[in-house]
């Protein structure tokens, strides 16, 4: 009896894992992660470009002191962008992240300016904004490549209906068994793509949690 119960406990987790794999393409979590990965490209490119240009301009104008307000403005904008990203991460995984307390109204005294320029929270937010550009390229590529391959390969018999010679990602299909292999590969990719997208989104969120000053509750 004890051995039967032990075997059943091993069977149930295996069955749950199999159901999780088979249902992954239909789960809201999968498509939420996919949408997050796709949106990361335009958002990341805009924020990375704006912050990089702003920081470069501020540093270049430091000798004439005009760079100080430019740098302060870029750092303040970086903190605002960090708060926006935290809301996007909450939409992704449902975790509540409290941003760092907002800074008081700026005082144009040298000690106050120096304190704002030395604020590590602002610089970490700026660093994340810069990294968001290449990170968005990676996650967008994973999302588009995984789903595009799965769709193209799984539907190969439909768009290559004459059964003639075809090519997909360098693989030449000339025999019926070749077309069958492409279709099977597409079906497998259809169940692998959700995990690739979820993993990419989780890695993105982990990097944000590491760089952005947050507290979880």
Backbone as CSV, one residue per row, in Angstrom:
resi,resn,N_x,N_y,N_z,CA_x,CA_y,CA_z,C_x,C_y,C_z
1,UNK,0.832,-1.203,0.000,0.000,0.000,0.000,0.868,1.255,0.000
2,UNK,1.899,1.219,0.836,2.802,2.374,0.913,3.515,2.588,-0.417
3,UNK,3.954,1.497,-1.043,4.634,1.619,-2.333,3.684,2.149,-3.405
4,UNK,2.418,1.754,-3.347,1.446,2.245,-4.328,1.227,3.746,-4.170
5,UNK,1.136,4.207,-2.914,0.961,5.645,-2.682,2.183,6.425,-3.138
6,UNK,3.371,5.856,-2.905,4.602,6.520,-3.328,4.670,6.622,-4.841
7,UNK,4.281,5.544,-5.519,4.283,5.572,-6.987,3.274,6.583,-7.513
8,UNK,2.131,6.687,-6.842,1.121,7.644,-7.288,1.615,9.072,-7.127
9,UNK,2.368,9.339,-6.043,2.899,10.686,-5.842,3.896,11.047,-6.923
10,UNK,4.615,10.058,-7.447,5.563,10.320,-8.532,4.833,10.514,-9.856
11,UNK,3.718,9.800,-10.039,2.982,9.893,-11.299,2.283,11.239,-11.423
12,UNK,1.694,11.720,-10.328,0.939,12.966,-10.386,1.794,14.162,-10.790
13,UNK,2.989,14.359,-10.182,3.802,15.488,-10.648,4.191,15.365,-12.111
14,UNK,4.484,14.150,-12.566,4.839,13.961,-13.974,3.656,14.301,-14.870
15,UNK,2.458,13.906,-14.448,1.277,14.226,-15.243,1.021,15.728,-15.248
16,UNK,1.224,16.370,-14.097,1.033,17.818,-14.027,2.022,18.547,-14.920
17,UNK,3.270,18.067,-14.950,4.270,18.700,-15.817,3.897,18.532,-17.284
18,UNK,3.406,17.342,-17.632,3.003,17.118,-19.022,1.838,18.022,-19.408
19,UNK,0.857,18.156,-18.510,-0.271,19.042,-18.798,0.177,20.495,-18.891
20,UNK,1.147,20.863,-18.062,1.659,22.231,-18.102,2.330,22.524,-19.435
21,UNK,3.086,21.548,-19.939,3.761,21.723,-21.230,2.748,21.812,-22.361
22,UNK,1.751,20.932,-22.337,0.771,20.901,-23.426,-0.138,22.128,-23.425
23,UNK,-0.396,22.674,-22.246,-1.297,23.831,-22.171,-0.563,25.161,-22.249
24,UNK,0.769,25.132,-22.276,1.547,26.377,-22.254,1.197,27.332,-23.391
25,UNK,1.018,26.853,-24.647,0.704,27.807,-25.720,-0.635,28.513,-25.542
26,UNK,-1.534,27.952,-24.750,-2.849,28.561,-24.581,-2.966,29.395,-23.313
27,UNK,-1.936,29.468,-22.527,-2.030,30.160,-21.249,-1.819,31.662,-21.410
28,UNK,-2.535,32.421,-20.586,-2.403,33.881,-20.639,-0.994,34.317,-20.263
29,UNK,-0.357,33.572,-19.363,1.005,33.916,-18.954,1.958,33.912,-20.140
30,UNK,1.766,32.959,-21.045,2.634,32.871,-22.222,2.486,34.095,-23.107
31,UNK,1.262,34.480,-23.390,1.041,35.601,-24.297,1.314,36.934,-23.628
32,UNK,1.200,36.972,-22.319,1.607,38.176,-21.596,3.116,38.357,-21.707
33,UNK,3.862,37.255,-21.541,5.318,37.326,-21.685,5.713,37.677,-23.113
34,UNK,4.997,37.112,-24.088,5.300,37.427,-25.487,5.067,38.907,-25.777
35,UNK,3.936,39.436,-25.318,3.652,40.859,-25.526,4.683,41.733,-24.826
36,UNK,5.097,41.328,-23.642,6.124,42.073,-22.907,7.428,42.095,-23.693
37,UNK,7.820,40.948,-24.241,9.064,40.872,-25.010,8.997,41.716,-26.278
38,UNK,7.860,41.693,-26.948,7.718,42.479,-28.172,7.751,43.977,-27.872
39,UNK,7.065,44.387,-26.813,7.028,45.814,-26.472,8.359,46.318,-25.948
40,UNK,9.209,45.416,-25.484,10.496,45.840,-24.926,11.402,46.464,-25.977
41,UNK,11.219,46.106,-27.249,12.085,46.684,-28.288,11.825,48.176,-28.486
42,UNK,10.611,48.604,-28.840,10.427,50.045,-29.020,10.641,50.843,-27.742
43,UNK,10.174,50.315,-26.614,10.360,51.031,-25.352,11.841,51.139,-25.014
44,UNK,12.565,50.035,-25.159,13.985,50.038,-24.835,14.796,50.943,-25.736
45,UNK,14.500,50.931,-27.029,15.255,51.773,-27.957,15.023,53.255,-27.676
46,UNK,13.777,53.620,-27.395,13.478,55.031,-27.119,14.160,55.488,-25.835
47,UNK,14.027,54.705,-24.764,14.620,55.113,-23.493,16.142,55.101,-23.555
48,UNK,16.720,54.082,-24.178,18.177,54.013,-24.266,18.733,55.173,-25.079
49,UNK,18.083,55.492,-26.185,18.554,56.599,-27.017,18.445,57.923,-26.282
50,UNK,17.295,58.156,-25.643,17.084,59.432,-24.956,18.067,59.618,-23.806
51,UNK,18.247,58.587,-22.993,19.134,58.717,-21.836,20.592,58.802,-22.274
52,UNK,20.991,58.008,-23.258,22.377,58.052,-23.727,22.717,59.414,-24.319
53,UNK,21.832,59.932,-25.156,22.070,61.256,-25.752,22.079,62.332,-24.670
54,UNK,21.148,62.241,-23.728,21.088,63.236,-22.664,22.329,63.233,-21.793
55,UNK,22.796,62.048,-21.406,24.006,61.969,-20.589,25.220,62.480,-21.353
56,UNK,25.331,62.104,-22.609,26.467,62.568,-23.415,26.452,64.084,-23.561
57,UNK,25.271,64.631,-23.806,25.157,66.080,-23.949,25.472,66.786,-22.637
58,UNK,24.986,66.237,-21.537,25.252,66.853,-20.245,26.727,66.864,-19.902
59,UNK,27.407,65.751,-20.148,28.846,65.687,-19.869,29.607,66.644,-20.775
60,UNK,29.218,66.720,-22.045,29.916,67.601,-22.985,29.750,69.066,-22.614
61,UNK,28.626,69.419,-21.999,28.364,70.821,-21.662,28.778,71.191,-20.243
62,UNK,29.378,70.251,-19.516,29.803,70.555,-18.154,30.788,71.718,-18.070
63,UNK,31.742,71.855,-18.999,32.683,72.981,-18.879,32.011,74.347,-18.876
64,UNK,30.851,74.466,-19.487,30.167,75.765,-19.506,28.990,75.784,-18.524
65,UNK,28.945,74.788,-17.626,27.958,74.693,-16.552,26.539,74.419,-17.035
66,UNK,26.294,74.498,-18.328,24.965,74.163,-18.836,24.691,72.673,-18.670
67,UNK,25.770,71.892,-18.585,25.597,70.456,-18.462,24.977,70.025,-17.152
68,UNK,25.116,70.839,-16.094,24.556,70.453,-14.797,23.034,70.311,-14.845
69,UNK,22.299,71.314,-15.299,20.841,71.110,-15.377,20.447,70.016,-16.359
70,UNK,21.244,69.828,-17.420,20.942,68.749,-18.363,21.071,67.395,-17.670
71,UNK,22.166,67.197,-16.935,22.369,65.933,-16.222,21.289,65.713,-15.170
72,UNK,20.955,66.770,-14.444,19.908,66.634,-13.433,18.574,66.271,-14.074
73,UNK,18.285,66.860,-15.229,17.045,66.534,-15.922,17.023,65.099,-16.417
74,UNK,18.161,64.625,-16.942,18.232,63.246,-17.430,18.074,62.263,-16.279
75,UNK,18.710,62.547,-15.145,18.597,61.651,-13.997,17.173,61.631,-13.457
76,UNK,16.521,62.791,-13.431,15.123,62.827,-12.985,14.229,62.051,-13.948
77,UNK,14.479,62.203,-15.242,13.702,61.456,-16.234,13.951,59.958,-16.103
78,UNK,15.179,59.567,-15.768,15.498,58.147,-15.597,14.713,57.552,-14.441
79,UNK,14.574,58.306,-13.362,13.784,57.816,-12.230,12.312,57.664,-12.619
80,UNK,11.808,58.608,-13.419,10.417,58.498,-13.872,10.244,57.287,-14.778
81,UNK,11.209,57.071,-15.678,11.147,55.906,-16.561,11.226,54.611,-15.760
82,UNK,12.005,54.625,-14.676,12.096,53.436,-13.828,10.741,53.114,-13.212
83,UNK,10.018,54.141,-12.759,8.684,53.906,-12.219,7.732,53.343,-13.257
84,UNK,7.842,53.832,-14.487,7.017,53.296,-15.572,7.345,51.833,-15.844
85,UNK,8.617,51.498,-15.812,9.028,50.115,-16.044,8.545,49.204,-14.926
86,UNK,8.528,49.697,-13.699,8.026,48.891,-12.591,6.549,48.564,-12.778
87,UNK,5.791,49.501,-13.305,4.376,49.220,-13.580,4.239,48.189,-14.696
88,UNK,5.132,48.247,-15.667,5.091,47.253,-16.749,5.451,45.867,-16.216
89,UNK,6.396,45.802,-15.296,6.761,44.522,-14.692,5.621,43.976,-13.838
90,UNK,4.900,44.863,-13.169,3.742,44.413,-12.393,2.689,43.801,-13.310
91,UNK,2.491,44.389,-14.483,1.560,43.818,-15.457,2.031,42.442,-15.913
92,UNK,3.353,42.243,-15.959,3.898,40.971,-16.424,3.685,39.854,-15.422
93,UNK,4.088,40.060,-14.182,4.080,38.954,-13.217,3.203,39.188,-11.997
94,UNK,2.567,40.352,-11.890,1.668,40.591,-10.778,2.347,40.967,-9.478
95,UNK,3.660,41.036,-9.453,4.381,41.397,-8.231,4.366,42.914,-8.054
96,UNK,4.070,43.339,-6.842,4.029,44.770,-6.545,5.418,45.247,-6.166
97,UNK,5.910,46.191,-6.917,7.233,46.758,-6.665,7.060,48.233,-6.317
98,UNK,7.569,48.610,-5.162,7.467,50.004,-4.753,8.732,50.737,-5.174
99,UNK,8.599,51.781,-5.976,9.798,52.512,-6.398,10.424,53.265,-5.242
100,UNK,11.655,53.678,-5.447,12.341,54.468,-4.435,11.595,55.778,-4.215
101,UNK,11.629,56.309,-2.992,10.932,57.577,-2.731,11.398,58.670,-3.682
102,UNK,10.436,59.475,-4.119,10.779,60.558,-5.035,11.627,61.603,-4.333
103,UNK,12.464,62.247,-5.110,13.331,63.269,-4.558,12.551,64.553,-4.304
104,UNK,12.965,65.331,-3.293,12.296,66.613,-3.048,12.569,67.596,-4.182
105,UNK,11.838,68.680,-4.154,12.032,69.704,-5.174,13.484,70.177,-5.155
106,UNK,14.082,70.327,-6.338,15.509,70.655,-6.382,15.814,72.041,-5.828
107,UNK,16.911,72.100,-5.105,17.428,73.377,-4.635,18.723,73.652,-5.389
108,UNK,18.846,74.859,-5.899,19.997,75.167,-6.741,21.152,75.703,-5.909
109,UNK,21.452,74.966,-4.854,22.673,75.220,-4.093,23.666,74.122,-4.427
110,UNK,24.944,74.431,-4.315,25.945,73.440,-4.712,25.843,72.138,-3.913
111,UNK,25.656,72.159,-2.573,25.509,70.887,-1.856,24.306,70.071,-2.341
112,UNK,23.192,70.754,-2.653,22.009,70.023,-3.119,22.239,69.431,-4.502
113,UNK,22.853,70.212,-5.391,23.144,69.712,-6.736,24.106,68.535,-6.675
114,UNK,25.124,68.655,-5.839,26.104,67.577,-5.724,25.456,66.310,-5.169
115,UNK,24.547,66.481,-4.206,23.866,65.312,-3.640,22.996,64.626,-4.688
116,UNK,22.333,65.404,-5.535,21.489,64.808,-6.567,22.330,64.111,-7.632
117,UNK,23.478,64.693,-7.952,24.354,64.050,-8.937,24.981,62.772,-8.395
118,UNK,25.136,62.685,-7.077,25.757,61.504,-6.473,24.734,60.460,-6.037
119,UNK,23.464,60.698,-6.317,22.416,59.773,-5.891,22.526,58.458,-6.663
120,UNK,22.839,57.338,-5.997,22.999,56.068,-6.722,21.700,55.561,-7.339
121,UNK,20.557,55.902,-6.729,19.278,55.459,-7.284,19.065,56.005,-8.690
122,UNK,19.383,57.269,-8.883,19.205,57.877,-10.203,20.139,57.255,-11.227
123,UNK,21.379,56.991,-10.833,22.339,56.423,-11.784,22.002,54.979,-12.122
124,UNK,21.477,54.239,-11.160,21.054,52.870,-11.458,19.861,52.878,-12.404
125,UNK,18.968,53.828,-12.221,17.834,53.951,-13.141,18.311,54.312,-14.538
126,UNK,19.306,55.209,-14.624,19.855,55.580,-15.930,20.562,54.397,-16.579
127,UNK,21.294,53.612,-15.778,21.983,52.440,-16.325,20.984,51.434,-16.880
128,UNK,19.883,51.239,-16.174,18.865,50.310,-16.676,18.262,50.820,-17.973
129,UNK,18.023,52.130,-18.058,17.447,52.694,-19.280,18.364,52.470,-20.472
130,UNK,19.675,52.569,-20.261,20.630,52.347,-21.356,20.654,50.877,-21.753
131,UNK,20.652,49.987,-20.760,20.695,48.553,-21.042,19.394,48.075,-21.679
132,UNK,18.301,48.784,-21.431,17.001,48.354,-21.962,16.986,48.291,-23.479
133,UNK,17.839,49.074,-24.143,17.883,49.042,-25.605,18.333,47.702,-26.151
134,UNK,19.578,47.282,-25.866,20.012,45.968,-26.360,19.210,44.819,-25.769
135,UNK,18.741,44.973,-24.531,17.921,43.916,-23.938,16.614,43.755,-24.703
136,UNK,16.028,44.868,-25.127,14.804,44.795,-25.915,15.017,44.119,-27.255
137,UNK,16.187,44.347,-27.854,16.493,43.676,-29.126,16.526,42.161,-28.932
138,UNK,17.149,41.718,-27.839,17.263,40.278,-27.574,15.888,39.657,-27.335
139,UNK,15.095,40.262,-26.459,13.789,39.672,-26.143,12.845,39.725,-27.344
140,UNK,12.905,40.798,-28.122,12.071,40.893,-29.323,12.460,39.812,-30.330
141,UNK,13.764,39.581,-30.484,14.229,38.549,-31.413,13.764,37.166,-30.979
142,UNK,13.848,36.895,-29.677,13.397,35.597,-29.168,11.907,35.409,-29.436
143,UNK,11.121,36.438,-29.180,9.668,36.326,-29.364,9.309,36.110,-30.828
144,UNK,9.855,36.936,-31.703,9.487,36.827,-33.119,10.042,35.558,-33.753
145,UNK,11.298,35.214,-33.450,11.909,34.044,-34.079,11.234,32.756,-33.623
146,UNK,10.944,32.637,-32.334,10.362,31.390,-31.824,8.971,31.146,-32.401
147,UNK,8.119,32.162,-32.365,6.761,31.966,-32.865,6.709,31.917,-34.383
148,UNK,7.570,32.688,-35.046,7.571,32.668,-36.514,8.012,31.309,-37.039
149,UNK,9.055,30.735,-36.422,9.496,29.413,-36.877,8.421,28.368,-36.611
150,UNK,7.827,28.414,-35.413,6.795,27.427,-35.086,5.632,27.507,-36.073
151,UNK,5.198,28.721,-36.393,4.073,28.877,-37.316,4.446,28.460,-38.733
152,UNK,5.636,28.869,-39.186,6.038,28.549,-40.559,6.255,27.055,-40.749
153,UNK,6.912,26.414,-39.785,7.208,24.990,-39.930,5.954,24.134,-39.763
154,UNK,5.116,24.474,-38.786,3.923,23.657,-38.547,2.930,23.740,-39.698
155,UNK,2.910,24.857,-40.393,1.959,25.036,-41.505,2.617,24.834,-42.865
156,UNK,3.791,24.252,-42.897,4.510,24.065,-44.161,3.697,23.319,-45.208
157,UNK,2.909,22.299,-44.847,2.112,21.622,-45.888,1.072,22.528,-46.539
158,UNK,0.654,23.588,-45.864,-0.381,24.464,-46.414,0.206,25.487,-47.383
159,UNK,1.347,26.112,-47.004,1.902,27.102,-47.925,2.832,26.481,-48.959
160,UNK,3.103,25.181,-48.817,3.844,24.454,-49.849,2.975,23.285,-50.294
161,UNK,1.761,23.626,-50.678,0.746,22.612,-50.919,1.026,21.670,-52.065
162,UNK,1.888,22.062,-53.016,2.138,21.172,-54.145,3.044,20.011,-53.779
163,UNK,3.615,20.060,-52.545,4.474,18.962,-52.115,5.810,18.931,-52.807
164,UNK,6.143,19.993,-53.520,7.427,20.030,-54.209,8.555,20.409,-53.279
165,UNK,9.655,20.800,-53.886,10.831,21.152,-53.104,10.575,22.438,-52.331
166,UNK,10.997,22.452,-51.080,10.852,23.626,-50.227,12.083,23.804,-49.368
167,UNK,12.219,24.986,-48.799,13.376,25.294,-47.963,12.895,26.116,-46.771
168,UNK,13.385,25.748,-45.594,13.059,26.475,-44.378,14.289,26.507,-43.492
169,UNK,14.816,27.702,-43.273,16.014,27.890,-42.455,17.162,27.014,-42.937
170,UNK,17.342,26.944,-44.240,18.455,26.193,-44.802,18.186,24.717,-44.988
171,UNK,17.081,24.209,-44.458,16.750,22.791,-44.608,15.922,22.614,-45.871
172,UNK,16.410,21.797,-46.784,15.732,21.564,-48.056,14.840,20.337,-47.931
173,UNK,13.566,20.520,-48.236,12.602,19.419,-48.187,12.234,19.030,-49.611
174,UNK,12.599,17.817,-49.981,12.301,17.315,-51.319,11.411,16.083,-51.283
175,UNK,11.560,15.272,-50.238,10.773,14.047,-50.130,9.621,14.266,-49.155
176,UNK,8.591,13.445,-49.218,7.480,13.583,-48.268,7.933,13.498,-46.816
177,UNK,8.929,12.639,-46.548,9.398,12.517,-45.175,10.068,13.801,-44.707
178,UNK,10.667,14.547,-45.635,11.276,15.826,-45.268,10.211,16.834,-44.846
179,UNK,9.121,16.872,-45.594,8.026,17.782,-45.237,7.419,17.395,-43.889
180,UNK,7.318,16.085,-43.647,6.795,15.622,-42.365,7.719,16.030,-41.224
181,UNK,9.027,15.955,-41.460,9.990,16.335,-40.430,9.869,17.818,-40.093
182,UNK,9.682,18.656,-41.111,9.525,20.093,-40.872,8.266,20.364,-40.056
183,UNK,7.181,19.692,-40.410,5.930,19.890,-39.681,6.068,19.461,-38.225
184,UNK,6.705,18.314,-37.999,6.910,17.840,-36.624,7.783,18.813,-35.838
185,UNK,8.824,19.331,-36.496,9.685,20.308,-35.827,8.898,21.563,-35.464
186,UNK,7.988,21.974,-36.343,7.161,23.135,-36.042,6.230,22.897,-34.873
187,UNK,5.668,21.693,-34.779,4.790,21.375,-33.658,5.561,21.360,-32.347
188,UNK,6.784,20.824,-32.384,7.621,20.847,-31.179,7.953,22.288,-30.797
189,UNK,8.307,23.091,-31.797,8.634,24.496,-31.531,7.438,25.244,-30.962
190,UNK,6.237,24.831,-31.341,5.028,25.476,-30.841,4.898,25.318,-29.332
191,UNK,5.426,24.207,-28.790,5.376,23.987,-27.350,6.651,24.448,-26.648
192,UNK,7.707,24.701,-27.414,8.947,25.225,-26.833,8.907,26.749,-26.748
193,UNK,8.261,27.389,-27.718,8.221,28.854,-27.770,7.683,29.489,-26.486
194,UNK,6.638,28.940,-25.859,6.169,29.567,-24.618,7.238,29.638,-23.544
195,UNK,8.037,28.580,-23.413,9.059,28.569,-22.371,10.205,29.505,-22.714
196,UNK,10.523,29.636,-23.998,11.542,30.608,-24.391,11.087,32.029,-24.066
197,UNK,9.837,32.332,-24.353,9.334,33.677,-24.091,9.200,33.949,-22.598
198,UNK,8.731,32.965,-21.860,8.643,33.150,-20.409,10.029,33.330,-19.800
199,UNK,10.982,32.528,-20.263,12.336,32.650,-19.736,12.952,34.001,-20.046
200,UNK,12.739,34.489,-21.265,13.274,35.798,-21.636,12.645,36.900,-20.795
201,UNK,11.340,36.817,-20.579,10.666,37.833,-19.767,11.125,37.770,-18.314
202,UNK,11.322,36.562,-17.790,11.798,36.438,-16.409,13.214,36.979,-16.267
203,UNK,14.068,36.723,-17.257,15.425,37.264,-17.207,15.405,38.788,-17.249
204,UNK,14.531,39.341,-18.077,14.379,40.796,-18.143,13.942,41.338,-16.784
205,UNK,12.953,40.700,-16.170,12.462,41.149,-14.871,13.532,41.013,-13.793
206,UNK,14.326,39.944,-13.860,15.383,39.756,-12.870,16.433,40.857,-12.975
207,UNK,16.780,41.238,-14.198,17.743,42.326,-14.378,17.174,43.638,-13.853
208,UNK,15.892,43.872,-14.105,15.259,45.089,-13.594,15.249,45.096,-12.071
209,UNK,14.952,43.953,-11.460,14.955,43.880,-10.002,16.348,44.117,-9.435
210,UNK,17.365,43.734,-10.186,18.738,43.910,-9.716,19.188,45.367,-9.829
211,UNK,18.805,46.028,-10.907,19.282,47.390,-11.142,18.370,48.454,-10.534
212,UNK,17.075,48.278,-10.682,16.156,49.308,-10.212,15.949,49.184,-8.708
213,UNK,15.973,50.299,-8.008,15.759,50.267,-6.554,14.301,49.997,-6.246
214,UNK,13.997,48.782,-5.836,12.614,48.401,-5.564,12.536,47.682,-4.241
215,UNK,11.327,47.680,-3.714,11.010,46.874,-2.539,9.739,46.117,-2.847
216,UNK,9.722,44.829,-2.503,8.564,43.980,-2.802,7.686,43.874,-1.563
217,UNK,6.424,43.772,-1.828,5.497,43.578,-0.704,4.435,42.562,-1.102
